[in-house]
Structure formats: C-alpha cells, structure tokens
PDB file of C-alpha atoms in Angstrom:
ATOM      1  CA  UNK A1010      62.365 167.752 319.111  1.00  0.00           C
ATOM      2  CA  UNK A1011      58.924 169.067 317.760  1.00  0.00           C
ATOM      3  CA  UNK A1012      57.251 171.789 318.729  1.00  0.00           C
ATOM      4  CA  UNK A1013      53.714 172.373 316.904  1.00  0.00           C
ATOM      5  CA  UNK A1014      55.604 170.296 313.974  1.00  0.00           C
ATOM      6  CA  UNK A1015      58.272 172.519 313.411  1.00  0.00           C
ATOM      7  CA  UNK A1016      62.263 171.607 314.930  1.00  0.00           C
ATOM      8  CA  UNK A1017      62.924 173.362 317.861  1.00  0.00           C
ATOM      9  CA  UNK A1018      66.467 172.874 317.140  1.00  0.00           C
ATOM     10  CA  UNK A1019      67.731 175.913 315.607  1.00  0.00           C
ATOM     11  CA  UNK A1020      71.400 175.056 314.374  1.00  0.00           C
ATOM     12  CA  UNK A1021      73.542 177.827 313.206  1.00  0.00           C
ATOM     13  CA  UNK A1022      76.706 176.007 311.143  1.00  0.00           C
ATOM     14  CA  UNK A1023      79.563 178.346 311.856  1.00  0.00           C
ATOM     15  CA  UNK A1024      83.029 176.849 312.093  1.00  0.00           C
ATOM     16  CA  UNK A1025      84.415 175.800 315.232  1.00  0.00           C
ATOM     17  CA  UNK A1026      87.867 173.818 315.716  1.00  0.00           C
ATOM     18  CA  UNK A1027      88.028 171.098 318.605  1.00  0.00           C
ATOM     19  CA  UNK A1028      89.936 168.370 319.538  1.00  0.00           C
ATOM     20  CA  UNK A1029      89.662 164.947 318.598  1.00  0.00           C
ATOM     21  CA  UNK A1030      86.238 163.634 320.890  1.00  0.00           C
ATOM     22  CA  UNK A1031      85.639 166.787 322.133  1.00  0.00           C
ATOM     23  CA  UNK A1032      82.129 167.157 320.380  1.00  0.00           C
ATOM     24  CA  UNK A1033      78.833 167.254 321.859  1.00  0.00           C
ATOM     25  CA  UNK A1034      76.614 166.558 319.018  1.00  0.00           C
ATOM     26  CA  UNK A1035      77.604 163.416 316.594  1.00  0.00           C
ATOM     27  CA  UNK A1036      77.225 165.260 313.375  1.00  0.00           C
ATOM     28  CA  UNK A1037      80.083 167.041 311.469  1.00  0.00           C
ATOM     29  CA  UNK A1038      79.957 168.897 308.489  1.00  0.00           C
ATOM     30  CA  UNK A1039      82.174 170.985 306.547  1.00  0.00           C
ATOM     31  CA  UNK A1040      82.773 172.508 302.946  1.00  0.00           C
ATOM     32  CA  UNK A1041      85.812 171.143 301.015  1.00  0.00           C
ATOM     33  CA  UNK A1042      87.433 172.052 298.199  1.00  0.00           C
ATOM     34  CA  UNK A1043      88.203 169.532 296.138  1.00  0.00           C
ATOM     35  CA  UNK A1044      90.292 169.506 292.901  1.00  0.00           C
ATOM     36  CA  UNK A1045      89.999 167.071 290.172  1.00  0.00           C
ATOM     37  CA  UNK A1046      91.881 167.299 286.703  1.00  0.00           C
ATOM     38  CA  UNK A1047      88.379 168.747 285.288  1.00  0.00           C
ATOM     39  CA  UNK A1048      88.813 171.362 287.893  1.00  0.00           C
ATOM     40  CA  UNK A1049      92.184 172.430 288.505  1.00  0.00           C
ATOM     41  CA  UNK A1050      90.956 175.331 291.052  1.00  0.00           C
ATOM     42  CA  UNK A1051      88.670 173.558 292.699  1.00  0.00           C
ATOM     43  CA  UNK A1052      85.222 172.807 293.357  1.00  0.00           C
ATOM     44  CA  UNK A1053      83.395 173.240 296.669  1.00  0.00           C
ATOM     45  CA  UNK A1054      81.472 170.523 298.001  1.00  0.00           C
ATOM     46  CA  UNK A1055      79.376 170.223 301.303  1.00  0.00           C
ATOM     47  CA  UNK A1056      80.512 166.909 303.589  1.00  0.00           C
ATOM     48  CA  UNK A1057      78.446 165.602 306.383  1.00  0.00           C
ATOM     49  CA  UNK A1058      79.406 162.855 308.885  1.00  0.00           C
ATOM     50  CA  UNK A1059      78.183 161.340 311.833  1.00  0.00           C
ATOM     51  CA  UNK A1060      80.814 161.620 314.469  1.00  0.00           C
ATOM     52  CA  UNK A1061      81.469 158.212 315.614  1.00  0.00           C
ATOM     53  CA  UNK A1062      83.421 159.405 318.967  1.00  0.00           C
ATOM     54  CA  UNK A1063      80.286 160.843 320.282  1.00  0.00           C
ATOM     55  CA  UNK A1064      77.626 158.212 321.164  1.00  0.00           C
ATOM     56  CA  UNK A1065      78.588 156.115 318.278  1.00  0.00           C
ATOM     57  CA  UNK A1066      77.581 158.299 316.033  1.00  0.00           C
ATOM     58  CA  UNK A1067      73.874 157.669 316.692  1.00  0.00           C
ATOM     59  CA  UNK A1068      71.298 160.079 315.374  1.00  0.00           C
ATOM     60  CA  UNK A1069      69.462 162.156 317.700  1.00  0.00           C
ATOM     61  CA  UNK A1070      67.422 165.232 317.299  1.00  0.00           C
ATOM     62  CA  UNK A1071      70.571 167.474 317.642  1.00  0.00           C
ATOM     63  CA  UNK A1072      71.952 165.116 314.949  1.00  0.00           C
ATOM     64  CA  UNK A1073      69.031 165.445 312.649  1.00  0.00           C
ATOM     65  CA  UNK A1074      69.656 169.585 313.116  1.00  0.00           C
ATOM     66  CA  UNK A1075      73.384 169.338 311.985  1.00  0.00           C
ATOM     67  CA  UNK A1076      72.334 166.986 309.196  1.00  0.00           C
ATOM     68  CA  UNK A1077      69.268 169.147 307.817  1.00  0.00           C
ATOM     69  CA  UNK A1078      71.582 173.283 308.186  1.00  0.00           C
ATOM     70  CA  UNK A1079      73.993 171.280 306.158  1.00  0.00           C
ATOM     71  CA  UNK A1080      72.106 170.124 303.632  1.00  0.00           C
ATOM     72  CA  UNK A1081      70.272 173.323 303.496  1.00  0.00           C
ATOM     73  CA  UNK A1082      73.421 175.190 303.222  1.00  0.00           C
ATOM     74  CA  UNK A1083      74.477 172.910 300.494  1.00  0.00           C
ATOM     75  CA  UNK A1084      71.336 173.677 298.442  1.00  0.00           C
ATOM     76  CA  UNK A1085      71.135 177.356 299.071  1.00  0.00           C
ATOM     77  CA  UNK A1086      74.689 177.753 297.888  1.00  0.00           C
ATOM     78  CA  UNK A1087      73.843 174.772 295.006  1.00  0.00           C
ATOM     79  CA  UNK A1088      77.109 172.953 295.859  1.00  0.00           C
ATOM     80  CA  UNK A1089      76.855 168.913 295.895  1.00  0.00           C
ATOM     81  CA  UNK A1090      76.634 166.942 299.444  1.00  0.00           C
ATOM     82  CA  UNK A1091      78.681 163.663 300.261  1.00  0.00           C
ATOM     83  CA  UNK A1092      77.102 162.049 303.599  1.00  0.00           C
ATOM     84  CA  UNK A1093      80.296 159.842 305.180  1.00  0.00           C
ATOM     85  CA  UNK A1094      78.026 157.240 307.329  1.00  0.00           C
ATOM     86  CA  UNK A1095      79.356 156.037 310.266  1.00  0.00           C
ATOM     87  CA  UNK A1096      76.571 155.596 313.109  1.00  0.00           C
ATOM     88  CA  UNK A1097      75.074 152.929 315.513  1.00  0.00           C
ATOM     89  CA  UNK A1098      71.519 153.884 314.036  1.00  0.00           C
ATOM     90  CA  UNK A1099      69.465 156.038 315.947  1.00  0.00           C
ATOM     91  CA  UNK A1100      68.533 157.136 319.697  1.00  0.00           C
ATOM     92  CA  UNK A1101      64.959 156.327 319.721  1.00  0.00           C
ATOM     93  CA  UNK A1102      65.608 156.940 323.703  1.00  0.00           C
ATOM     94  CA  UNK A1103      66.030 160.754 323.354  1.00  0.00           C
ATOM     95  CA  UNK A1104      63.660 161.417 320.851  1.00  0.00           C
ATOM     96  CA  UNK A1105      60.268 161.053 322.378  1.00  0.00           C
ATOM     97  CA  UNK A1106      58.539 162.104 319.469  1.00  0.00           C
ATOM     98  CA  UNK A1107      59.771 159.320 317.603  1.00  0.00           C
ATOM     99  CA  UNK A1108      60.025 156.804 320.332  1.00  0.00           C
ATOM    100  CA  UNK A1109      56.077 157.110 321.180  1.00  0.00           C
ATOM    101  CA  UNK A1110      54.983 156.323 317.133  1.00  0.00           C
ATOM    102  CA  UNK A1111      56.808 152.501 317.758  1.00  0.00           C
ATOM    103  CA  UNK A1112      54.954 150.320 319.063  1.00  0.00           C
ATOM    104  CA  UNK A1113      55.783 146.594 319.932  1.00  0.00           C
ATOM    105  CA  UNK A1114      53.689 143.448 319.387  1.00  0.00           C
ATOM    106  CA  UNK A1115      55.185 141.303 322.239  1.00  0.00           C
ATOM    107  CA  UNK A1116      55.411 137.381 322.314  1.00  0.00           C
ATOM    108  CA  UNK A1117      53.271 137.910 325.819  1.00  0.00           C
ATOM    109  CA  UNK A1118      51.972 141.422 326.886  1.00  0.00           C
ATOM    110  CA  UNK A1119      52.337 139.924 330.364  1.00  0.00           C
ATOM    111  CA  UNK A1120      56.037 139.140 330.128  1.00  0.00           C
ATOM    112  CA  UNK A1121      57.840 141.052 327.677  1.00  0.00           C
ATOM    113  CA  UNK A1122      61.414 139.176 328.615  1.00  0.00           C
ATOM    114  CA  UNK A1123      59.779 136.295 326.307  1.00  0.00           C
ATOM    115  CA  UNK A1124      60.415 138.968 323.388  1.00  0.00           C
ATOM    116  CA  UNK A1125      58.491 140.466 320.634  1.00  0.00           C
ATOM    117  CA  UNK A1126      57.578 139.514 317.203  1.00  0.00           C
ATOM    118  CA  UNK A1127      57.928 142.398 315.429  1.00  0.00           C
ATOM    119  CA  UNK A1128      58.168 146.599 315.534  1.00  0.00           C
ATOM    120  CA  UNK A1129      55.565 148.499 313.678  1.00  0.00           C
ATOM    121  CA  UNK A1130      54.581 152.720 313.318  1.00  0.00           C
ATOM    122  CA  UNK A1131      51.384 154.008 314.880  1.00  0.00           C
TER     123      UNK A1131
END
C-alpha cells in the first residue's frame, strides 16, 4: 500500500524458522552460502522466492515489501540476488492502488459477462 507515494509496509528481514505452510506473507528470502571450486569458503548470496504454499505465491503489497528489504539488503551488503519464481501472478484484488490504474474496455459496458477486449493502464 501507498501512502503519499511512499510503502507503508515497513518490513524488517530478521530470521524466523516455521513450519512448512505456516507463512503469512508469500515471499521468502534468505542469505546462502554457497561454495564453488573458485570459492572453496564460500560466497554469500541473497535468495528470494515467492512462497507457493501461501496464496500461490501471488504478489501482494506485503509481497512486494519482502521482495524490495531483500533486495535492498542484498545491495547494501553488495552480495548477488537469485529470485526463485514460483507465483500465480499478482493480487490485483488487495492492492487497490494498483487495481484502480486498470481499466477494462468491455465487449458491452451494459453486460460485461459478454467479456472484454482488452486491459489497459490509466
């Protein structure tokens, strides 16, 4: 959500261990270590996923919060980011700012079940 442009979700990434579709949010994210043969003792690397056992892994403004502390995090601390997608697309339902800026241009205004012809951006 946007208030006077500027999120209104204020995500703090600190770890947390759950069990297995226990989230609430369908973002993960986590720093790995991963070691190659050019690295022996490792190299850190930032990983973001959608979580597909919450709501599919759509994207929602909570979503879009985990996403962007991640990728912050990952260029504050100038490690690389690997995004694992796995989603449904995105929750245009819950995110009012974003659902108001499509609009439809239907078949007939009058009866919408006879479909639309396209989507376009106000």
């Amino acid at each position: 959500a946007l208030q006077n442009g500027e999120s209104i979700w204020n995500v703090d990434l600190v770890p947390i261990v759950r069990p297995p579709g226990q989230n609430n949010v369908g973002m993960i994210a986590w720093i790995w270590t991963m070691k190659v043969p050019e690295k022996t003792e490792g190299r850190q690397v930032v990983v973001i996923a959608n979580d597909a056992s919450h709501s599919a892994g759509s994207f929602g403004p909570k979503e879009d919060a985990v996403f962007k502390a991640a990728t912050e995090l990952g260029l504050k601390r100038k490690l690389p980011i690997i995004y694992l997608s796995v989603n449904s697309g995105a929750r245009f339902g819950l995110a009012e700012e974003v659902r108001n800026k499509f609009k439809v241009a239907w078949i007939n205004e009058s009866d919408p079940a006879k479909g639309f012809q396209y989507l376009y951006l106000d």
